[in-house]
Coordinates of C-alpha atoms (C1' of nucleotides) in Angstrom, one line a residue:
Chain G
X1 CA 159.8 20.7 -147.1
X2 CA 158.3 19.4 -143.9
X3 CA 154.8 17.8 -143.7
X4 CA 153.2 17.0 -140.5
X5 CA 149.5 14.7 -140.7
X6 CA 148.7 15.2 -136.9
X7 CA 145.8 16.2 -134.5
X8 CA 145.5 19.6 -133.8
X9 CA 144.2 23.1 -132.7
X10 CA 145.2 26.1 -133.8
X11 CA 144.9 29.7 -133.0
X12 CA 145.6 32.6 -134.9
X13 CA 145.9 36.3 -133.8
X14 CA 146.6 39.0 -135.9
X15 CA 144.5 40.9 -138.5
X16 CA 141.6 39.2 -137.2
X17 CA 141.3 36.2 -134.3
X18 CA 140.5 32.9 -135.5
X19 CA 140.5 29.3 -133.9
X20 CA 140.4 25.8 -134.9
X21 CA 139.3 23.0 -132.9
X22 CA 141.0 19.5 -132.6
X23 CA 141.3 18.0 -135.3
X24 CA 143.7 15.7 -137.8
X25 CA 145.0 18.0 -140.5
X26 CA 147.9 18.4 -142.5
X27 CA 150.6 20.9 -141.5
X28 CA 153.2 22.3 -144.1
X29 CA 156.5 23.8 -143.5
X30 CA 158.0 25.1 -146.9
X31 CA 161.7 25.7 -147.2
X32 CA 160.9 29.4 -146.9
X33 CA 160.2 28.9 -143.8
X34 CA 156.6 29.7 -144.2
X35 CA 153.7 27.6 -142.4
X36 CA 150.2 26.6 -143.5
X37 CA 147.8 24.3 -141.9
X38 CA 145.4 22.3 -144.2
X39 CA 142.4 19.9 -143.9
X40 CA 141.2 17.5 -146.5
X41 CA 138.8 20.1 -148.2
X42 CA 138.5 24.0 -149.3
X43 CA 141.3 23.6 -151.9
X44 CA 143.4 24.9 -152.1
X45 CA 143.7 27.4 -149.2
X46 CA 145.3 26.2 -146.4
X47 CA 142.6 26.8 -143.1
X48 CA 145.4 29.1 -141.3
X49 CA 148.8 30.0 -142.1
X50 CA 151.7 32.4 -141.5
X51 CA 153.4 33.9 -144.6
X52 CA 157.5 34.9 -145.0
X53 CA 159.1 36.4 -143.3
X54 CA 158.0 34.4 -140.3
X55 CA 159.9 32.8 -136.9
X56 CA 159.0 28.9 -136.3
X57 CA 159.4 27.8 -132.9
X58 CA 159.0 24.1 -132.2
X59 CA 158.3 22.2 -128.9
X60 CA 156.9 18.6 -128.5
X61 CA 153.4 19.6 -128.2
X62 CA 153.2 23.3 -129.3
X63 CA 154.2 25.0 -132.6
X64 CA 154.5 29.3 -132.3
X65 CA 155.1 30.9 -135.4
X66 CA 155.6 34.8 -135.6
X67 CA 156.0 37.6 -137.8
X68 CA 157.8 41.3 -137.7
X69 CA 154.2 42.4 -137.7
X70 CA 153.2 41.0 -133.7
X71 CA 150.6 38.5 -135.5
X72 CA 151.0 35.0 -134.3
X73 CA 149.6 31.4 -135.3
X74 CA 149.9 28.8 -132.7
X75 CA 149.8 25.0 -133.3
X76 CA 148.6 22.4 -130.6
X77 CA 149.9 19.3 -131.4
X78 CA 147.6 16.2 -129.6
X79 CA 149.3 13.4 -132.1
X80 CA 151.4 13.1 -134.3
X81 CA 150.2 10.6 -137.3
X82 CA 153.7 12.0 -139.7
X83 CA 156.5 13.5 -140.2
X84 CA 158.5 13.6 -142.9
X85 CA 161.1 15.7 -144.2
X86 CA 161.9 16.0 -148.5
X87 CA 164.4 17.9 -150.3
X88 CA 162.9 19.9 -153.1
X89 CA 165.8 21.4 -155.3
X90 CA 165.4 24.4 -157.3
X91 CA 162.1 25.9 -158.6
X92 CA 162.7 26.8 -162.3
X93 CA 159.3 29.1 -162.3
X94 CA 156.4 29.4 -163.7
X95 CA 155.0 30.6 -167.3
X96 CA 152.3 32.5 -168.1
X97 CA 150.6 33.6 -171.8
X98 CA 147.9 35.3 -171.9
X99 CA 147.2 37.6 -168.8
X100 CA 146.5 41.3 -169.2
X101 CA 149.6 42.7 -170.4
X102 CA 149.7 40.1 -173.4
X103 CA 146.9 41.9 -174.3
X104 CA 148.1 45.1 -173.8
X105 CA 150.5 44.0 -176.0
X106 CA 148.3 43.1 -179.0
X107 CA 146.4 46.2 -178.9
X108 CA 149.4 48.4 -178.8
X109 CA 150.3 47.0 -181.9
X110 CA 147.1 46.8 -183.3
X111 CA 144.9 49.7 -182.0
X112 CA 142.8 49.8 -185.0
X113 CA 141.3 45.8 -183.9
X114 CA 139.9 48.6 -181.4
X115 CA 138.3 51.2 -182.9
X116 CA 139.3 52.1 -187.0
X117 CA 141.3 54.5 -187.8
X118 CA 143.1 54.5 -184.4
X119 CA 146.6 55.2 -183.8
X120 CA 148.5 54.4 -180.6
X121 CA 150.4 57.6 -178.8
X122 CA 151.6 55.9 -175.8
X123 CA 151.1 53.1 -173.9
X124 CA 150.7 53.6 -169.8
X125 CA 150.4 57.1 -170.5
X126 CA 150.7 58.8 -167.1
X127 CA 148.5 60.9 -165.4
X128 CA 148.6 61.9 -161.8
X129 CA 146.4 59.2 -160.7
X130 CA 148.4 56.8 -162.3
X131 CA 149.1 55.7 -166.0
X132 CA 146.4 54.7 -168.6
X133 CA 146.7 51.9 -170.6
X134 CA 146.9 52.9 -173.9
X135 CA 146.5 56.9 -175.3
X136 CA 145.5 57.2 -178.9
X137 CA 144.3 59.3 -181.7
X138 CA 141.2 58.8 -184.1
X139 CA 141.0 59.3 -187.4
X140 CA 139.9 63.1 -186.6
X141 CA 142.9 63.6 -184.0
X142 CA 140.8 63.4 -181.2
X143 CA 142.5 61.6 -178.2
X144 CA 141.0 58.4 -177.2
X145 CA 142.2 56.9 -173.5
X146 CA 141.4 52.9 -173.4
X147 CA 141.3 50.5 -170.4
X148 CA 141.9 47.0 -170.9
X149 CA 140.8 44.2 -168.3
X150 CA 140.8 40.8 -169.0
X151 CA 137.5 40.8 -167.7
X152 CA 135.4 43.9 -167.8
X153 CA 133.4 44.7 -164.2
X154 CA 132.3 47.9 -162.8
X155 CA 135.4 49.0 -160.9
X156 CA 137.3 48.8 -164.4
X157 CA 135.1 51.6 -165.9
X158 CA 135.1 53.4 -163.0
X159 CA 139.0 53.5 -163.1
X160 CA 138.9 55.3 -166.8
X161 CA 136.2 57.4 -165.8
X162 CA 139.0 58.7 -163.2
X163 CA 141.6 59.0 -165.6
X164 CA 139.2 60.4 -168.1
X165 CA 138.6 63.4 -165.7
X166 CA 142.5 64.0 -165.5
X167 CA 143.1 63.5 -168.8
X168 CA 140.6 66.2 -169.5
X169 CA 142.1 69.0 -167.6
X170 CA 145.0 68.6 -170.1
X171 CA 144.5 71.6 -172.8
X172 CA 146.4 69.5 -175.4
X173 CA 144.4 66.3 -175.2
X174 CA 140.3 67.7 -174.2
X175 CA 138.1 66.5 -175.3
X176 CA 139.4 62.7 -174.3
X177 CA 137.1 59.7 -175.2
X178 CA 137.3 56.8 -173.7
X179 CA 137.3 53.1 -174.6
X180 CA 136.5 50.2 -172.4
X181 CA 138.4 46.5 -173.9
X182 CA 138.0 43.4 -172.3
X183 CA 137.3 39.7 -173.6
X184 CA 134.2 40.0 -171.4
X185 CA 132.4 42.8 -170.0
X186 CA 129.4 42.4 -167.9
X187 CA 126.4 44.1 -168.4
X188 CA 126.6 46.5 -165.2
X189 CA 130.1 47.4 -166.6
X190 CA 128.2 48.3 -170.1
X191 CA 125.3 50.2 -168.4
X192 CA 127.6 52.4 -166.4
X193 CA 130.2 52.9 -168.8
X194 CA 127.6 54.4 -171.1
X195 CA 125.7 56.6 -168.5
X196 CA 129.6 57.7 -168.5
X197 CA 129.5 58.5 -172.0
X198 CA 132.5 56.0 -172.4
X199 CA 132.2 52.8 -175.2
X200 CA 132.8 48.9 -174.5
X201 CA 134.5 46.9 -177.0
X202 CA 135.1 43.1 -176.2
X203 CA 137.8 41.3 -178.3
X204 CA 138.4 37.8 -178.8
X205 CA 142.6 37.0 -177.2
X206 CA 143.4 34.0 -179.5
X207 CA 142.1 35.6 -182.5
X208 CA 144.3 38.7 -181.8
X209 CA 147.2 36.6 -181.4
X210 CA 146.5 34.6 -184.2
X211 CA 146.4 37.7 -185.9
X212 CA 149.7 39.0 -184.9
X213 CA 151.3 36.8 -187.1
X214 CA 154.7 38.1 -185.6
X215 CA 155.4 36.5 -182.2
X216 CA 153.3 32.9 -182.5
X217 CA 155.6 31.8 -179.5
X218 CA 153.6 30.0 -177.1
X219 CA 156.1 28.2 -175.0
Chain H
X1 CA 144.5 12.9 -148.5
X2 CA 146.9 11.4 -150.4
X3 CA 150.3 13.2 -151.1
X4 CA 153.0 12.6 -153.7
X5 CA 155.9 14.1 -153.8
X6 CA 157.1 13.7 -157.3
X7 CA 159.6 14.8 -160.2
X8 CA 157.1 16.1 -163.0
X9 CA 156.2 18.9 -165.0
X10 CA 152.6 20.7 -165.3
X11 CA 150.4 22.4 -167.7
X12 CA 147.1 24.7 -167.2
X13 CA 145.0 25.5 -170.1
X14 CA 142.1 27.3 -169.2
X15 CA 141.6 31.0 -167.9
X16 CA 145.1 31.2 -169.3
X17 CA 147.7 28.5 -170.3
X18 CA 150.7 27.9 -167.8
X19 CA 153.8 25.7 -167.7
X20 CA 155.6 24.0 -165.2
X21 CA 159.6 22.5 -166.4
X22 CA 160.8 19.5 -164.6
X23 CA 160.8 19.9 -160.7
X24 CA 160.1 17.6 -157.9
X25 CA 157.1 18.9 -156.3
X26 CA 154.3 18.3 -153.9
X27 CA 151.4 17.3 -155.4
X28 CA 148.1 16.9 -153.1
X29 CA 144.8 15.6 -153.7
X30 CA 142.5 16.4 -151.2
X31 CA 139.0 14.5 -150.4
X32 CA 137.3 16.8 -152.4
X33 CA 138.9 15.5 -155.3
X34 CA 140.6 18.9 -155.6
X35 CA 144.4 18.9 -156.8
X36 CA 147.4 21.4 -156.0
X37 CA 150.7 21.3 -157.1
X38 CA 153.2 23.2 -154.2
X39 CA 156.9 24.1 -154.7
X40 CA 158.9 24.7 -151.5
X41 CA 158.5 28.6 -151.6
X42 CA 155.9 31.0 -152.7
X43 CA 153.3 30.4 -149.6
X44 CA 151.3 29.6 -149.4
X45 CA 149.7 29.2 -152.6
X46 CA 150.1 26.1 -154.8
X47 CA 151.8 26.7 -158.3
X48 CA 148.8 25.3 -160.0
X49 CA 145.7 23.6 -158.9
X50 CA 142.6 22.2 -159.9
X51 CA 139.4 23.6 -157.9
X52 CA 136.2 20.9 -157.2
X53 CA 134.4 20.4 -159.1
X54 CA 137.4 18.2 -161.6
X55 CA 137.9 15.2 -162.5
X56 CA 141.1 13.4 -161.9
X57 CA 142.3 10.4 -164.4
X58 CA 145.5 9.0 -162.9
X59 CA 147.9 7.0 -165.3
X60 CA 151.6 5.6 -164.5
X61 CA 152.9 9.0 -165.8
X62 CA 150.5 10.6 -166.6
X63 CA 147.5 12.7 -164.3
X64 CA 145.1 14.6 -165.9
X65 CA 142.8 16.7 -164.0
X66 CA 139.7 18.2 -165.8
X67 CA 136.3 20.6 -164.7
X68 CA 133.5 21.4 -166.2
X69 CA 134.2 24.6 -167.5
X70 CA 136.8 22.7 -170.1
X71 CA 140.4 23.8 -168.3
X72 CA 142.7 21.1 -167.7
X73 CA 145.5 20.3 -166.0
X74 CA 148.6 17.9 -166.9
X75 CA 151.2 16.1 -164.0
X76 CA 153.5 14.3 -166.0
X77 CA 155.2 12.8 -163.4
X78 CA 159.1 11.2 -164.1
X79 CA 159.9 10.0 -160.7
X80 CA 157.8 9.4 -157.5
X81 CA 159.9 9.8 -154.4
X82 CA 156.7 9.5 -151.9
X83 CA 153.1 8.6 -152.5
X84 CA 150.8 8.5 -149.4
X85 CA 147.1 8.0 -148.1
X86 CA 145.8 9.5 -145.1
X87 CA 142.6 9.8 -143.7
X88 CA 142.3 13.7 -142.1
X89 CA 138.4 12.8 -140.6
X90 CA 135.9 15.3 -140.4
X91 CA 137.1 19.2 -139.9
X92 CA 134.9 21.2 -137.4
X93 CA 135.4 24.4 -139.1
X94 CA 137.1 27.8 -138.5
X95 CA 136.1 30.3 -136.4
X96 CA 136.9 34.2 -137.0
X97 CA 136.4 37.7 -134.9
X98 CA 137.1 41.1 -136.4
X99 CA 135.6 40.4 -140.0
X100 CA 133.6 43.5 -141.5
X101 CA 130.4 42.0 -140.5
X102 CA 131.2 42.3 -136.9
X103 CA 132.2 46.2 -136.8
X104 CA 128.8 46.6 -138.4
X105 CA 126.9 45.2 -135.9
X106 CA 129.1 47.0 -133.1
X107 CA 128.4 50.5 -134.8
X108 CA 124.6 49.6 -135.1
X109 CA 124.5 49.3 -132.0
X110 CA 126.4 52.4 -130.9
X111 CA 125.6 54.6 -133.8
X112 CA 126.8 57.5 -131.6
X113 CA 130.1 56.3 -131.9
X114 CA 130.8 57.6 -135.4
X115 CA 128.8 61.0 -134.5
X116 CA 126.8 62.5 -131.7
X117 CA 123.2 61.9 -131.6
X118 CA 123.1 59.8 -134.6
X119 CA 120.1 57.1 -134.1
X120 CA 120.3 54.3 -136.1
X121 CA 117.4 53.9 -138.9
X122 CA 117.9 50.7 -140.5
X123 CA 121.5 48.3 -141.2
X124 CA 121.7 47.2 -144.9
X125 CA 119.0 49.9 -146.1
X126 CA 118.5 48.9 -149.3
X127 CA 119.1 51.0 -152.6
X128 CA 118.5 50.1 -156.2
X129 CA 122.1 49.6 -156.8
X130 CA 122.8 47.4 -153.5
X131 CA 122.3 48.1 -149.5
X132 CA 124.3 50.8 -147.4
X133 CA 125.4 49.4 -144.2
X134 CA 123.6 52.0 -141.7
X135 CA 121.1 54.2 -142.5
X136 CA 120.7 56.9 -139.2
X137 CA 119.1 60.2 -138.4
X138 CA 121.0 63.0 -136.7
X139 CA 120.6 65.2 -134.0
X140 CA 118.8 67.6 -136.6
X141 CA 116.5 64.8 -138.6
X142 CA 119.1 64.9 -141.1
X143 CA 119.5 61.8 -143.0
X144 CA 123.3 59.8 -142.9
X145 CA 124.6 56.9 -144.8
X146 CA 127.6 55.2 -143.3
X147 CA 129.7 53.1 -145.1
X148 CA 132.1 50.8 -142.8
X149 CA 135.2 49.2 -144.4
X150 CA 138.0 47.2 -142.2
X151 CA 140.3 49.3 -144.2
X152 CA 139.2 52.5 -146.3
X153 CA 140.4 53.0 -149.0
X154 CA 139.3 54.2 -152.6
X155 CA 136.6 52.1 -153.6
X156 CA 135.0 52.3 -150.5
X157 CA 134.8 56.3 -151.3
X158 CA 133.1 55.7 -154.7
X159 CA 130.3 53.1 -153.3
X160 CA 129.4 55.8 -150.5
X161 CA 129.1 58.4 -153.4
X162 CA 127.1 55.9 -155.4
X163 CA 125.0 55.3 -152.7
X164 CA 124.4 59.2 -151.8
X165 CA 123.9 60.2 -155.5
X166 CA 120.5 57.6 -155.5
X167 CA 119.2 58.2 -151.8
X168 CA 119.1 62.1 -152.7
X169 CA 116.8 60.9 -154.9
X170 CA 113.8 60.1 -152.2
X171 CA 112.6 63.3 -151.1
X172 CA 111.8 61.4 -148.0
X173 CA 115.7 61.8 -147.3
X174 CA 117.3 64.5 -149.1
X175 CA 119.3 65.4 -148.2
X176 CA 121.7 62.9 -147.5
X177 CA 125.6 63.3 -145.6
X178 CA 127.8 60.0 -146.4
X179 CA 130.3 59.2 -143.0
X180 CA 133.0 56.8 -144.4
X181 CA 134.1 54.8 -141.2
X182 CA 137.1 52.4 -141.1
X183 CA 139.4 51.3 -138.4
X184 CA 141.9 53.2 -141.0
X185 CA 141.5 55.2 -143.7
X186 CA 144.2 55.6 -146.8
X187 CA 144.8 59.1 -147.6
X188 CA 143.9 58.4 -151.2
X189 CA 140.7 58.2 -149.6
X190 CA 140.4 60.7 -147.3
X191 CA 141.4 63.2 -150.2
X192 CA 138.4 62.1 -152.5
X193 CA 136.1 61.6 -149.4
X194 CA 136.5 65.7 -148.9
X195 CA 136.0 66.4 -153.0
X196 CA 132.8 64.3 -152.4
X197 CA 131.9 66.1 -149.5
X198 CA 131.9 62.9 -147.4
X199 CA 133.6 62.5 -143.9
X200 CA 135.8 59.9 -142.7
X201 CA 136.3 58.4 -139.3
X202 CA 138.2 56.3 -138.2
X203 CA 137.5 53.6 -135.4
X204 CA 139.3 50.9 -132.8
X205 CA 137.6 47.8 -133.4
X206 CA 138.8 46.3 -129.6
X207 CA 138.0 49.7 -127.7
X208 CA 134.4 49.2 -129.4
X209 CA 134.4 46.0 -128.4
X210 CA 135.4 46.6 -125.1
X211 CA 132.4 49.3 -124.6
X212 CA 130.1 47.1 -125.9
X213 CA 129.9 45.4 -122.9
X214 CA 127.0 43.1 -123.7
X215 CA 128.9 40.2 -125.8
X216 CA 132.4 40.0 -124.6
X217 CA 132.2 36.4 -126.3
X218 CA 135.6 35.8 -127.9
X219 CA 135.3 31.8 -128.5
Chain V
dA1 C1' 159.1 51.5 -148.1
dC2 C1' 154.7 52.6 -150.0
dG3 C1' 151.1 52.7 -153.2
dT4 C1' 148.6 50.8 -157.2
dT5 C1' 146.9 47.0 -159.8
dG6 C1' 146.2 42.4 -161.5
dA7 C1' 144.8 37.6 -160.3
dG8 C1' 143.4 31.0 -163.3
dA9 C1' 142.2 35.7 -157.5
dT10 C1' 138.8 32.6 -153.9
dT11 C1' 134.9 32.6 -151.1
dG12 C1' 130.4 33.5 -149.3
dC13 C1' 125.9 35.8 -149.7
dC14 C1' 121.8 36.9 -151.6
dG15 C1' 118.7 37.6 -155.5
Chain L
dC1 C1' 123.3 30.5 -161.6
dG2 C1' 124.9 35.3 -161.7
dG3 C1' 126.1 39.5 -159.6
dC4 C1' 128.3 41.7 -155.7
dA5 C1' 131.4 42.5 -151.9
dA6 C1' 134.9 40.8 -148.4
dT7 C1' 139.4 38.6 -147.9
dG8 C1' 144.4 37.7 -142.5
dT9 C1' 143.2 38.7 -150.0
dC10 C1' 148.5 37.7 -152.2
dA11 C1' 152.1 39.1 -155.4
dA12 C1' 154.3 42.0 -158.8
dC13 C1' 155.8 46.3 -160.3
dG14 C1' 156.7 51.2 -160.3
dT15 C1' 157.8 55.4 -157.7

DNA sequence: ACGTTGAGATTGCCG
DNA sequence: CGGCAATGTCAACGT
């Protein structure tokens, strides 16, 4: 990794056109090959930046980067304050618990912390529109389709009221009703899920996980 | 600024708990007092960060970055290969062309160029569920809402349609054609534009420019 | 390669 | 402060 403190313009051009005045900001040049400008504020997005796969091309006072896409950023260099050069070594990764498909997971295995009486069919049951979360039965047989978000906003109800409408056109499965899980769903999300005839349930993740006595793995 | 690069591992608890093994990294504090953690791929966003507000207590081996909401994050740091202090000074800001906002005021000024004879009524007319962008009359009297997106695609569909489903509500207006305009439109889109009986076009953001020949201010 | 979806999305605006 | 929409969203995953 490469970091550069100097004073600077910049320009970008590309999706949009955007330009930055002189200034003393930090430049970063990752191992990638990938550029960002930063200045001491806005964390943590850099002010400008060019992503992989990208072409660096340094001269004493001016910095082009490209991409394959015609979009380029270019640094003005007035003075240089650092530069410095570090060996990273290798990235072992990051680990995540407790994103969206964790919870997936839960609630395929435990439908009924749902809805009673609920039994799971499939989970990312297709449709043409793309797959559902989770397809059930109720008690009665009646097939239930559920969406689960971490958080619950408008555009997540709207999605199962899509695949509600697919669903339906299946002989097999109509009528579908459908369940909106989240940990959280916002009041808009509630009011238009129910002028869509479709039910909210919020559940609680670490309860759920303490429940699931099975896999208390976390790290 | 100060930057440390830095053998150390990291943990997030918050919106979801994350772990970090033994690396060297880049660690930066900003001015702000906001803290990102960078590896020497994956631009160009940090591997974890802290957002201001937080609060950063700094031990031998030990940083621990807090905010209000209750998340935390952990550096335990094993070796320090650089630790550095530089003031950046003040940053002037960025400037952008070719946002949203922009292609919205172009077309309110040349209604026409999404359809003959459209005049415009009002930008932002407001509805009970949130603003359109244009509001216009057509050659006939008919009433129009226009949506305009950067990039069409799905969502952009459904807010038209939410839109038209409350404005045929004032008898003033109804009744109402949507235009979807974009500088391109997914055909996703386009395909539940027609179901909804809305119409797409699709616009050049620099030849509308170029016609408007009243601001030809680029920086 | 393209499309869809999630994200600790972030950020800015307006009520 | 909360809801809403834009973002050069990015990044992962499935077709």
């Amino acid at each position: 990794m490469r970091l550069v403190i100097a004073r600077c313009t910049v320009d970008y051009a590309g999706r949009l056109a955007a330009h930055l005045p002189a200034a003393t900001r930090l430049i970063m040049v990752k191992a990638d090959g990938s550029v960002s400008v930063h200045s001491d504020g806005k964390a943590y997005k850099p002010l400008n930046w060019m992503n992989v796969p990208c072409d660096l091309r340094t001269s004493p006072g001016e910095w082009v980067v490209t991409n394959p896409k015609g979009e380029t950023l270019t640094i003005t260099i007035e003075e240089v304050h650092l530069d410095i050069e570090h060996e990273m070594g290798q990235e072992p990764g990051l680990q995540k618990d407790g994103v969206e498909a964790h919870l997936q997971e839960l609630l395929a295995a435990r439908p009924e912390a749902v809805a009673d009486g609920l039994k799971l069919v499939r989970r990312e049951y297709p449709t043409d529109i793309g797959p559902v979360d989770l397809l059930c039965r109720d008690a009665n047989g009646g097939a239930v389709a559920i969406e689960i978000k971490r958080r619950g906003e408008i555009d997540g109800v709207e999605q199962l009221a899509r695949y509600l409408e697919r669903l339906d056109l299946d002989g097999r499965l109509r009528p579908v009703r459908g369940i909106f899980v989240a940990q959280q769903i916002k009041p808009q999300a509630q009011v238009l899920a129910m002028a869509r005839g479709i039910k909210c349930v919020e559940v609680d993740y670490d309860q759920l996980r303490g429940e699931d006595t099975g896999r208390l793995t976390l790290f």
